[in-house]
Short mmCIF file of N, CA and C and ligand atoms in Angstrom, two decimals:
data_model
loop_
_atom_site.label_atom_id
_atom_site.label_comp_id
_atom_site.label_asym_id
_atom_site.label_seq_id
_atom_site.Cartn_x
_atom_site.Cartn_y
_atom_site.Cartn_z
N MET A 17 80.72 48.95 132.53
CA MET A 17 81.76 49.91 132.09
C MET A 17 82.42 49.39 130.80
N SER A 18 82.61 50.25 129.82
CA SER A 18 83.17 49.80 128.56
C SER A 18 84.60 49.29 128.73
N PRO A 19 84.89 48.07 128.25
CA PRO A 19 86.25 47.56 128.37
C PRO A 19 87.22 48.20 127.38
N LYS A 20 86.70 48.95 126.43
CA LYS A 20 87.57 49.45 125.35
C LYS A 20 88.30 50.72 125.78
N LYS A 21 89.07 50.60 126.83
CA LYS A 21 89.77 51.77 127.31
C LYS A 21 91.09 51.37 127.92
N VAL A 22 92.02 52.33 127.97
CA VAL A 22 93.27 52.10 128.68
C VAL A 22 92.94 52.11 130.18
N ILE A 23 93.56 51.19 130.91
CA ILE A 23 93.35 51.16 132.37
C ILE A 23 94.64 51.64 133.04
N PHE A 24 94.57 52.78 133.69
CA PHE A 24 95.74 53.35 134.35
C PHE A 24 95.73 52.99 135.83
N LEU A 25 96.88 52.56 136.34
CA LEU A 25 97.01 52.34 137.78
C LEU A 25 97.92 53.42 138.34
N VAL A 26 97.40 54.19 139.29
CA VAL A 26 98.21 55.25 139.89
C VAL A 26 98.28 55.03 141.40
N GLY A 27 99.26 55.67 142.01
CA GLY A 27 99.42 55.58 143.46
C GLY A 27 100.86 55.78 143.83
N PHE A 28 101.09 55.87 145.12
CA PHE A 28 102.43 56.16 145.64
C PHE A 28 103.38 54.99 145.38
N MET A 29 104.68 55.26 145.47
CA MET A 29 105.66 54.17 145.43
C MET A 29 105.27 53.13 146.49
N GLY A 30 105.30 51.86 146.10
CA GLY A 30 104.95 50.81 147.06
C GLY A 30 103.47 50.48 147.09
N ALA A 31 102.67 51.17 146.30
CA ALA A 31 101.22 50.91 146.32
C ALA A 31 100.87 49.59 145.64
N GLY A 32 101.80 49.04 144.86
CA GLY A 32 101.54 47.75 144.21
C GLY A 32 101.10 47.87 142.76
N LYS A 33 101.34 49.03 142.16
CA LYS A 33 100.86 49.27 140.78
C LYS A 33 101.39 48.23 139.80
N SER A 34 102.69 47.96 139.86
CA SER A 34 103.27 47.02 138.88
C SER A 34 102.80 45.59 139.15
N SER A 35 102.80 45.17 140.41
CA SER A 35 102.37 43.79 140.72
C SER A 35 100.91 43.59 140.38
N VAL A 36 100.07 44.55 140.76
CA VAL A 36 98.64 44.43 140.45
C VAL A 36 98.44 44.48 138.94
N GLY A 37 99.17 45.37 138.29
CA GLY A 37 99.05 45.52 136.84
C GLY A 37 99.39 44.23 136.10
N LYS A 38 100.46 43.56 136.54
CA LYS A 38 100.86 42.31 135.88
C LYS A 38 99.78 41.25 136.06
N LEU A 39 99.26 41.14 137.27
CA LEU A 39 98.22 40.14 137.51
C LEU A 39 96.94 40.48 136.73
N LEU A 40 96.58 41.75 136.74
CA LEU A 40 95.38 42.17 136.00
C LEU A 40 95.51 41.86 134.51
N SER A 41 96.71 42.04 133.99
CA SER A 41 96.88 41.80 132.55
C SER A 41 96.64 40.33 132.23
N VAL A 42 96.98 39.44 133.18
CA VAL A 42 96.70 38.01 132.98
C VAL A 42 95.20 37.76 133.11
N LEU A 43 94.60 38.31 134.18
CA LEU A 43 93.18 38.05 134.43
C LEU A 43 92.30 38.60 133.31
N LEU A 44 92.70 39.74 132.76
CA LEU A 44 91.86 40.38 131.73
C LEU A 44 92.34 40.07 130.32
N ASN A 45 93.50 39.38 130.26
CA ASN A 45 94.07 39.01 128.96
C ASN A 45 94.32 40.24 128.07
N VAL A 46 94.97 41.23 128.66
CA VAL A 46 95.37 42.43 127.90
C VAL A 46 96.85 42.71 128.19
N ASP A 47 97.47 43.56 127.40
CA ASP A 47 98.89 43.87 127.59
C ASP A 47 99.10 44.71 128.84
N PHE A 48 100.35 44.67 129.31
CA PHE A 48 100.73 45.46 130.48
C PHE A 48 101.93 46.34 130.12
N ILE A 49 101.83 47.61 130.46
CA ILE A 49 102.96 48.53 130.28
C ILE A 49 103.26 49.19 131.61
N ASP A 50 104.55 49.24 131.95
CA ASP A 50 104.97 49.90 133.18
C ASP A 50 105.76 51.14 132.75
N SER A 51 105.31 52.31 133.18
CA SER A 51 105.92 53.53 132.62
C SER A 51 107.41 53.62 132.94
N ASP A 52 107.82 53.24 134.16
CA ASP A 52 109.25 53.31 134.49
C ASP A 52 110.08 52.40 133.58
N SER A 53 109.60 51.15 133.41
CA SER A 53 110.35 50.21 132.56
C SER A 53 110.39 50.70 131.12
N PHE A 54 109.28 51.25 130.70
CA PHE A 54 109.16 51.77 129.33
C PHE A 54 110.19 52.89 129.10
N ILE A 55 110.28 53.79 130.04
CA ILE A 55 111.22 54.91 129.93
C ILE A 55 112.66 54.39 130.00
N GLU A 56 112.92 53.46 130.91
CA GLU A 56 114.27 52.92 131.04
C GLU A 56 114.70 52.26 129.73
N LYS A 57 113.77 51.51 129.13
CA LYS A 57 114.10 50.81 127.88
C LYS A 57 114.39 51.83 126.78
N ASN A 58 113.56 52.83 126.69
CA ASN A 58 113.72 53.81 125.62
C ASN A 58 114.93 54.72 125.81
N GLU A 59 115.30 54.98 127.04
CA GLU A 59 116.46 55.84 127.30
C GLU A 59 117.75 55.01 127.40
N GLY A 60 117.59 53.68 127.51
CA GLY A 60 118.76 52.81 127.59
C GLY A 60 119.48 52.93 128.92
N MET A 61 118.81 53.37 129.96
CA MET A 61 119.44 53.43 131.30
C MET A 61 118.37 53.45 132.39
N SER A 62 118.82 53.20 133.62
CA SER A 62 117.88 53.16 134.75
C SER A 62 117.35 54.56 135.07
N ILE A 63 116.23 54.61 135.80
CA ILE A 63 115.67 55.91 136.22
C ILE A 63 116.74 56.68 137.00
N ASP A 64 117.43 55.97 137.88
CA ASP A 64 118.48 56.60 138.68
C ASP A 64 119.52 57.27 137.78
N SER A 65 119.97 56.55 136.76
CA SER A 65 120.98 57.11 135.85
C SER A 65 120.41 58.27 135.03
N ILE A 66 119.15 58.16 134.63
CA ILE A 66 118.53 59.25 133.86
C ILE A 66 118.57 60.54 134.70
N ILE A 67 118.22 60.39 135.96
CA ILE A 67 118.16 61.58 136.83
C ILE A 67 119.56 62.12 137.11
N LYS A 68 120.51 61.22 137.30
CA LYS A 68 121.89 61.68 137.54
C LYS A 68 122.46 62.34 136.30
N LYS A 69 122.21 61.73 135.14
CA LYS A 69 122.79 62.26 133.90
C LYS A 69 122.08 63.55 133.47
N HIS A 70 120.76 63.56 133.60
CA HIS A 70 119.98 64.73 133.15
C HIS A 70 119.46 65.45 134.41
N SER A 71 118.19 65.24 134.73
CA SER A 71 117.62 65.92 135.90
C SER A 71 116.23 65.35 136.15
N TRP A 72 115.62 65.72 137.29
CA TRP A 72 114.24 65.32 137.55
C TRP A 72 113.31 65.93 136.51
N ASP A 73 113.57 67.19 136.15
CA ASP A 73 112.70 67.83 135.15
C ASP A 73 112.71 67.03 133.85
N TYR A 74 113.91 66.59 133.46
CA TYR A 74 114.03 65.80 132.23
C TYR A 74 113.20 64.52 132.35
N PHE A 75 113.32 63.83 133.49
CA PHE A 75 112.55 62.59 133.70
C PHE A 75 111.05 62.87 133.64
N ARG A 76 110.61 63.95 134.27
CA ARG A 76 109.18 64.29 134.26
C ARG A 76 108.72 64.61 132.83
N GLU A 77 109.60 65.22 132.05
CA GLU A 77 109.24 65.48 130.64
C GLU A 77 109.12 64.19 129.85
N ARG A 78 110.02 63.23 130.13
CA ARG A 78 109.94 61.92 129.46
C ARG A 78 108.61 61.26 129.79
N GLU A 79 108.23 61.30 131.07
CA GLU A 79 106.96 60.69 131.47
C GLU A 79 105.81 61.32 130.68
N ALA A 80 105.81 62.66 130.63
CA ALA A 80 104.72 63.36 129.94
C ALA A 80 104.71 63.02 128.46
N LYS A 81 105.91 62.87 127.90
CA LYS A 81 106.00 62.55 126.47
C LYS A 81 105.33 61.20 126.19
N TRP A 82 105.56 60.21 127.09
CA TRP A 82 104.97 58.89 126.84
C TRP A 82 103.47 58.90 127.05
N VAL A 83 103.01 59.70 127.97
CA VAL A 83 101.56 59.82 128.14
C VAL A 83 100.95 60.38 126.85
N ASP A 84 101.62 61.36 126.26
CA ASP A 84 101.12 61.94 125.01
C ASP A 84 101.08 60.94 123.88
N LYS A 85 101.99 59.96 123.93
CA LYS A 85 102.07 58.99 122.83
C LYS A 85 101.17 57.78 123.01
N LEU A 86 100.48 57.67 124.13
CA LEU A 86 99.67 56.47 124.37
C LEU A 86 98.55 56.36 123.35
N ASP A 87 98.32 55.12 122.93
CA ASP A 87 97.27 54.85 121.95
C ASP A 87 95.98 54.50 122.68
N PRO A 88 94.95 55.33 122.57
CA PRO A 88 93.70 55.05 123.28
C PRO A 88 92.80 54.06 122.54
N ASN A 89 93.27 53.55 121.41
CA ASN A 89 92.39 52.74 120.57
C ASN A 89 92.46 51.25 120.84
N PHE A 90 93.27 50.86 121.80
CA PHE A 90 93.16 49.47 122.23
C PHE A 90 93.34 49.41 123.75
N THR A 91 93.02 48.27 124.32
CA THR A 91 92.96 48.18 125.78
C THR A 91 94.22 47.54 126.34
N TYR A 92 94.81 48.18 127.34
CA TYR A 92 95.97 47.64 128.03
C TYR A 92 96.04 48.28 129.41
N ILE A 93 96.85 47.67 130.27
CA ILE A 93 97.05 48.22 131.61
C ILE A 93 98.31 49.07 131.59
N PHE A 94 98.24 50.26 132.11
CA PHE A 94 99.40 51.14 132.17
C PHE A 94 99.65 51.52 133.63
N ALA A 95 100.72 50.96 134.22
CA ALA A 95 101.08 51.30 135.60
C ALA A 95 102.01 52.51 135.55
N THR A 96 101.60 53.59 136.19
CA THR A 96 102.43 54.81 136.13
C THR A 96 103.48 54.78 137.24
N GLY A 97 104.53 55.56 137.07
CA GLY A 97 105.43 55.84 138.19
C GLY A 97 104.64 56.66 139.21
N GLY A 98 105.08 56.62 140.48
CA GLY A 98 104.32 57.26 141.54
C GLY A 98 104.09 58.75 141.35
N GLY A 99 105.04 59.44 140.72
CA GLY A 99 104.90 60.89 140.58
C GLY A 99 104.20 61.32 139.30
N LEU A 100 104.10 60.39 138.35
CA LEU A 100 103.61 60.76 137.00
C LEU A 100 102.28 61.53 137.00
N PRO A 101 101.28 61.12 137.80
CA PRO A 101 99.98 61.84 137.72
C PRO A 101 100.07 63.28 138.24
N CYS A 102 101.16 63.61 138.93
CA CYS A 102 101.23 64.89 139.65
C CYS A 102 102.05 65.94 138.90
N PHE A 103 102.46 65.63 137.69
CA PHE A 103 103.28 66.57 136.92
C PHE A 103 102.66 66.79 135.54
N HIS A 104 103.00 67.93 134.97
CA HIS A 104 102.44 68.34 133.67
C HIS A 104 100.90 68.17 133.73
N ASP A 105 100.28 67.81 132.62
CA ASP A 105 98.82 67.61 132.67
C ASP A 105 98.50 66.12 132.62
N ASN A 106 99.38 65.30 133.17
CA ASN A 106 99.25 63.86 132.96
C ASN A 106 97.93 63.28 133.49
N MET A 107 97.52 63.74 134.67
CA MET A 107 96.28 63.17 135.25
C MET A 107 95.10 63.50 134.34
N GLU A 108 95.03 64.74 133.92
CA GLU A 108 93.95 65.17 133.03
C GLU A 108 93.93 64.32 131.76
N LYS A 109 95.11 64.14 131.19
CA LYS A 109 95.19 63.38 129.93
C LYS A 109 94.79 61.92 130.14
N MET A 110 95.23 61.34 131.25
CA MET A 110 94.88 59.94 131.51
C MET A 110 93.37 59.79 131.70
N LEU A 111 92.76 60.76 132.38
CA LEU A 111 91.30 60.70 132.58
C LEU A 111 90.57 60.77 131.24
N GLN A 112 91.18 61.48 130.30
CA GLN A 112 90.55 61.55 128.97
C GLN A 112 90.77 60.27 128.16
N LEU A 113 91.94 59.63 128.39
CA LEU A 113 92.28 58.45 127.58
C LEU A 113 91.63 57.16 128.06
N GLY A 114 91.30 57.08 129.34
CA GLY A 114 90.80 55.80 129.83
C GLY A 114 90.25 55.87 131.23
N ILE A 115 90.42 54.75 131.95
CA ILE A 115 89.92 54.65 133.33
C ILE A 115 91.12 54.72 134.26
N VAL A 116 91.08 55.63 135.21
CA VAL A 116 92.21 55.78 136.14
C VAL A 116 91.82 55.17 137.49
N ILE A 117 92.66 54.24 137.94
CA ILE A 117 92.39 53.55 139.21
C ILE A 117 93.49 53.90 140.21
N TYR A 118 93.09 54.42 141.34
CA TYR A 118 94.06 54.80 142.38
C TYR A 118 94.13 53.71 143.44
N LEU A 119 95.33 53.17 143.64
CA LEU A 119 95.55 52.19 144.71
C LEU A 119 95.93 52.98 145.96
N GLU A 120 94.95 53.21 146.80
CA GLU A 120 95.15 54.07 147.97
C GLU A 120 95.63 53.24 149.16
N CYS A 121 96.78 53.63 149.70
CA CYS A 121 97.34 52.89 150.84
C CYS A 121 97.58 53.84 152.00
N SER A 122 97.56 53.28 153.19
CA SER A 122 97.91 54.11 154.36
C SER A 122 99.42 54.37 154.31
N ASN A 123 99.82 55.46 154.96
CA ASN A 123 101.25 55.77 155.00
C ASN A 123 102.04 54.66 155.69
N GLU A 124 101.41 54.01 156.67
CA GLU A 124 102.10 52.94 157.40
C GLU A 124 102.38 51.74 156.48
N VAL A 125 101.37 51.38 155.68
CA VAL A 125 101.56 50.25 154.75
C VAL A 125 102.62 50.61 153.70
N LEU A 126 102.59 51.84 153.21
CA LEU A 126 103.60 52.25 152.23
C LEU A 126 104.99 52.16 152.85
N PHE A 127 105.10 52.62 154.08
CA PHE A 127 106.40 52.58 154.77
C PHE A 127 106.90 51.15 154.88
N GLU A 128 106.03 50.25 155.32
CA GLU A 128 106.40 48.83 155.45
C GLU A 128 106.89 48.27 154.13
N ARG A 129 106.09 48.49 153.09
CA ARG A 129 106.41 47.89 151.78
C ARG A 129 107.70 48.48 151.21
N ILE A 130 107.82 49.80 151.28
CA ILE A 130 109.01 50.43 150.69
C ILE A 130 110.27 49.98 151.44
N SER A 131 110.15 49.88 152.78
CA SER A 131 111.31 49.48 153.59
C SER A 131 111.74 48.06 153.25
N ASN A 132 110.77 47.23 152.85
CA ASN A 132 111.09 45.82 152.56
C ASN A 132 111.41 45.55 151.10
N GLN A 133 111.36 46.59 150.27
CA GLN A 133 111.65 46.39 148.85
C GLN A 133 113.04 46.93 148.56
N ASN A 134 113.71 46.29 147.61
CA ASN A 134 114.99 46.87 147.22
C ASN A 134 114.91 47.47 145.82
N ALA A 135 113.72 47.99 145.48
CA ALA A 135 113.54 48.60 144.16
C ALA A 135 114.45 49.83 144.05
N ASN A 136 114.81 50.11 142.82
CA ASN A 136 115.71 51.23 142.53
C ASN A 136 114.90 52.54 142.54
N ARG A 137 114.91 53.22 143.69
CA ARG A 137 114.08 54.42 143.81
C ARG A 137 114.94 55.60 144.25
N PRO A 138 115.36 56.42 143.30
CA PRO A 138 116.29 57.50 143.63
C PRO A 138 115.76 58.50 144.65
N LEU A 139 114.43 58.63 144.75
CA LEU A 139 113.90 59.60 145.72
C LEU A 139 114.15 59.13 147.16
N LEU A 140 114.34 57.84 147.33
CA LEU A 140 114.34 57.28 148.68
C LEU A 140 115.67 56.74 149.15
N SER A 141 116.63 56.60 148.23
CA SER A 141 117.81 55.80 148.53
C SER A 141 118.60 56.28 149.75
N ALA A 142 118.61 57.59 150.01
CA ALA A 142 119.47 58.08 151.09
C ALA A 142 118.72 58.31 152.41
N LEU A 143 117.46 57.87 152.49
CA LEU A 143 116.67 58.24 153.67
C LEU A 143 116.75 57.20 154.80
N SER A 144 116.85 57.69 156.01
CA SER A 144 116.75 56.80 157.19
C SER A 144 115.27 56.46 157.40
N GLY A 145 114.97 55.56 158.34
CA GLY A 145 113.59 55.17 158.62
C GLY A 145 112.71 56.36 158.95
N ASP A 146 113.16 57.21 159.87
CA ASP A 146 112.35 58.37 160.27
C ASP A 146 112.16 59.32 159.10
N GLU A 147 113.23 59.52 158.34
CA GLU A 147 113.13 60.43 157.18
C GLU A 147 112.17 59.87 156.13
N LEU A 148 112.18 58.54 155.98
CA LEU A 148 111.28 57.92 155.00
C LEU A 148 109.82 58.15 155.42
N MET A 149 109.53 57.95 156.69
CA MET A 149 108.15 58.16 157.18
C MET A 149 107.74 59.61 156.95
N GLN A 150 108.65 60.53 157.21
CA GLN A 150 108.36 61.96 157.02
C GLN A 150 108.16 62.27 155.53
N PHE A 151 109.02 61.67 154.72
CA PHE A 151 108.93 61.88 153.27
C PHE A 151 107.57 61.40 152.74
N ILE A 152 107.15 60.20 153.19
CA ILE A 152 105.87 59.66 152.72
C ILE A 152 104.75 60.62 153.14
N ALA A 153 104.77 61.08 154.38
CA ALA A 153 103.69 61.95 154.87
C ALA A 153 103.62 63.25 154.07
N THR A 154 104.76 63.91 153.87
CA THR A 154 104.71 65.21 153.19
C THR A 154 104.42 65.04 151.68
N THR A 155 104.99 64.01 151.08
CA THR A 155 104.79 63.83 149.63
C THR A 155 103.35 63.39 149.35
N MET A 156 102.82 62.50 150.22
CA MET A 156 101.42 62.09 150.04
C MET A 156 100.49 63.30 150.20
N ALA A 157 100.81 64.18 151.14
CA ALA A 157 99.97 65.36 151.34
C ALA A 157 99.94 66.21 150.06
N ASP A 158 101.07 66.30 149.37
CA ASP A 158 101.13 67.05 148.10
C ASP A 158 100.37 66.33 146.99
N ARG A 159 100.47 65.01 147.00
CA ARG A 159 99.98 64.24 145.84
C ARG A 159 98.53 63.78 145.95
N ALA A 160 98.00 63.74 147.16
CA ALA A 160 96.67 63.14 147.37
C ALA A 160 95.61 63.78 146.46
N SER A 161 95.70 65.09 146.25
CA SER A 161 94.66 65.76 145.46
C SER A 161 94.73 65.33 143.98
N TYR A 162 95.90 64.93 143.53
CA TYR A 162 96.01 64.42 142.14
C TYR A 162 95.45 63.00 142.09
N TYR A 163 95.96 62.14 142.97
CA TYR A 163 95.54 60.74 142.95
C TYR A 163 94.02 60.62 143.09
N SER A 164 93.47 61.45 143.96
CA SER A 164 92.04 61.25 144.28
C SER A 164 91.11 61.72 143.17
N ARG A 165 91.66 62.24 142.11
CA ARG A 165 90.82 62.55 140.95
C ARG A 165 90.52 61.29 140.12
N ALA A 166 91.11 60.17 140.49
CA ALA A 166 90.91 58.92 139.75
C ALA A 166 89.42 58.57 139.64
N ASN A 167 89.08 57.82 138.60
CA ASN A 167 87.69 57.37 138.44
C ASN A 167 87.30 56.37 139.52
N ILE A 168 88.29 55.55 139.92
CA ILE A 168 88.00 54.48 140.89
C ILE A 168 89.10 54.51 141.95
N ILE A 169 88.69 54.42 143.20
CA ILE A 169 89.69 54.37 144.29
C ILE A 169 89.54 53.02 144.98
N ILE A 170 90.66 52.30 145.04
CA ILE A 170 90.66 50.94 145.59
C ILE A 170 91.49 50.94 146.88
N ASN A 171 91.09 50.14 147.83
CA ASN A 171 91.91 49.99 149.03
C ASN A 171 93.16 49.18 148.69
N GLY A 172 94.29 49.86 148.60
CA GLY A 172 95.55 49.22 148.21
C GLY A 172 96.29 48.58 149.36
N ASN A 173 95.70 48.61 150.56
CA ASN A 173 96.37 47.99 151.73
C ASN A 173 96.29 46.47 151.68
N GLU A 174 95.39 45.97 150.83
CA GLU A 174 95.21 44.51 150.75
C GLU A 174 96.29 43.87 149.89
N ASN A 175 96.23 42.53 149.76
CA ASN A 175 97.27 41.87 148.96
C ASN A 175 96.95 41.98 147.46
N VAL A 176 97.96 41.67 146.67
CA VAL A 176 97.87 41.87 145.22
C VAL A 176 96.67 41.15 144.61
N GLU A 177 96.45 39.89 145.02
CA GLU A 177 95.35 39.10 144.44
C GLU A 177 94.00 39.74 144.77
N ALA A 178 93.84 40.16 146.04
CA ALA A 178 92.57 40.75 146.45
C ALA A 178 92.31 42.06 145.70
N ILE A 179 93.35 42.85 145.52
CA ILE A 179 93.18 44.13 144.82
C ILE A 179 92.80 43.87 143.35
N ALA A 180 93.51 42.94 142.72
CA ALA A 180 93.23 42.65 141.31
C ALA A 180 91.80 42.13 141.13
N LYS A 181 91.37 41.26 142.06
CA LYS A 181 90.00 40.73 141.96
C LYS A 181 88.97 41.83 142.11
N GLN A 182 89.21 42.72 143.07
CA GLN A 182 88.28 43.86 143.26
C GLN A 182 88.16 44.66 141.97
N ILE A 183 89.29 44.90 141.32
CA ILE A 183 89.28 45.70 140.09
C ILE A 183 88.50 44.97 138.99
N VAL A 184 88.76 43.67 138.86
CA VAL A 184 88.05 42.90 137.83
C VAL A 184 86.54 42.99 138.08
N ASN A 185 86.14 42.85 139.35
CA ASN A 185 84.70 42.93 139.66
C ASN A 185 84.13 44.30 139.33
N ILE A 186 84.86 45.33 139.68
CA ILE A 186 84.34 46.68 139.44
C ILE A 186 84.24 46.96 137.93
N LEU A 187 85.23 46.48 137.19
CA LEU A 187 85.19 46.72 135.75
C LEU A 187 84.10 45.87 135.09
N ALA A 188 83.64 44.85 135.80
CA ALA A 188 82.60 43.94 135.28
C ALA A 188 82.95 43.48 133.87
N TRP A 189 84.18 43.04 133.74
CA TRP A 189 84.71 42.66 132.43
C TRP A 189 84.06 41.39 131.91
C1 LIG B 208 108.69 58.13 141.60
C2 LIG B 208 108.27 56.83 141.61
C3 LIG B 208 108.98 55.77 140.90
C4 LIG B 208 109.77 56.33 139.71
C5 LIG B 208 110.64 57.47 140.15
C6 LIG B 208 109.87 58.59 140.82
C7 LIG B 208 107.90 59.15 142.35
O1 LIG B 208 108.04 54.81 140.41
O2 LIG B 208 108.90 56.78 138.70
O3 LIG B 208 111.62 56.95 141.02
O4 LIG B 208 108.10 60.36 142.12
O5 LIG B 208 107.05 58.76 143.17
P1 LIG B 208 107.28 53.72 141.34
O6 LIG B 208 106.07 54.39 141.92
O7 LIG B 208 106.88 52.65 140.37
O8 LIG B 208 108.25 53.24 142.36
#
């Protein structure tokens, strides 16, 4: 597989996109970009504040804007926010720009990881345990058809090192 492409990591919140992306960038010696951090830096505020100050639509437009600005002429890892592939034409555009890798996790693993993380996630902050499980199930049902259009689907239930190694092997870098 040609290495001269952007490598996109997609998947639900808690799938490990940022952790895997950081490790992959070391293993492959390429840059790493995290779409949430990128947007926060450019807007000068957290995702939570962006949504409170503006709206979800505004945030989704920001995501789409950055996808439009990506440079396909050099290789880097781009970890998307969990919803990014499912709005505007982002998935289509990413498939045209590079290789899209879906870190597919079971709902149970996502629940475990999200419950144990204190990441700033406005979609989840007010949910009880039962509500979180329900949220994951219904949102995954909506999103699965977007994620599964990825070029490569990896078992994201494993640990970060194992996932990154699998990706390196598949890319045959
Ligand atoms: C979102 C996921 C978050 C962030 C925002 C919305 C989503 O990113 O973009 O809170 O819609 O799934 P992570 O997947 O990196 O947590």
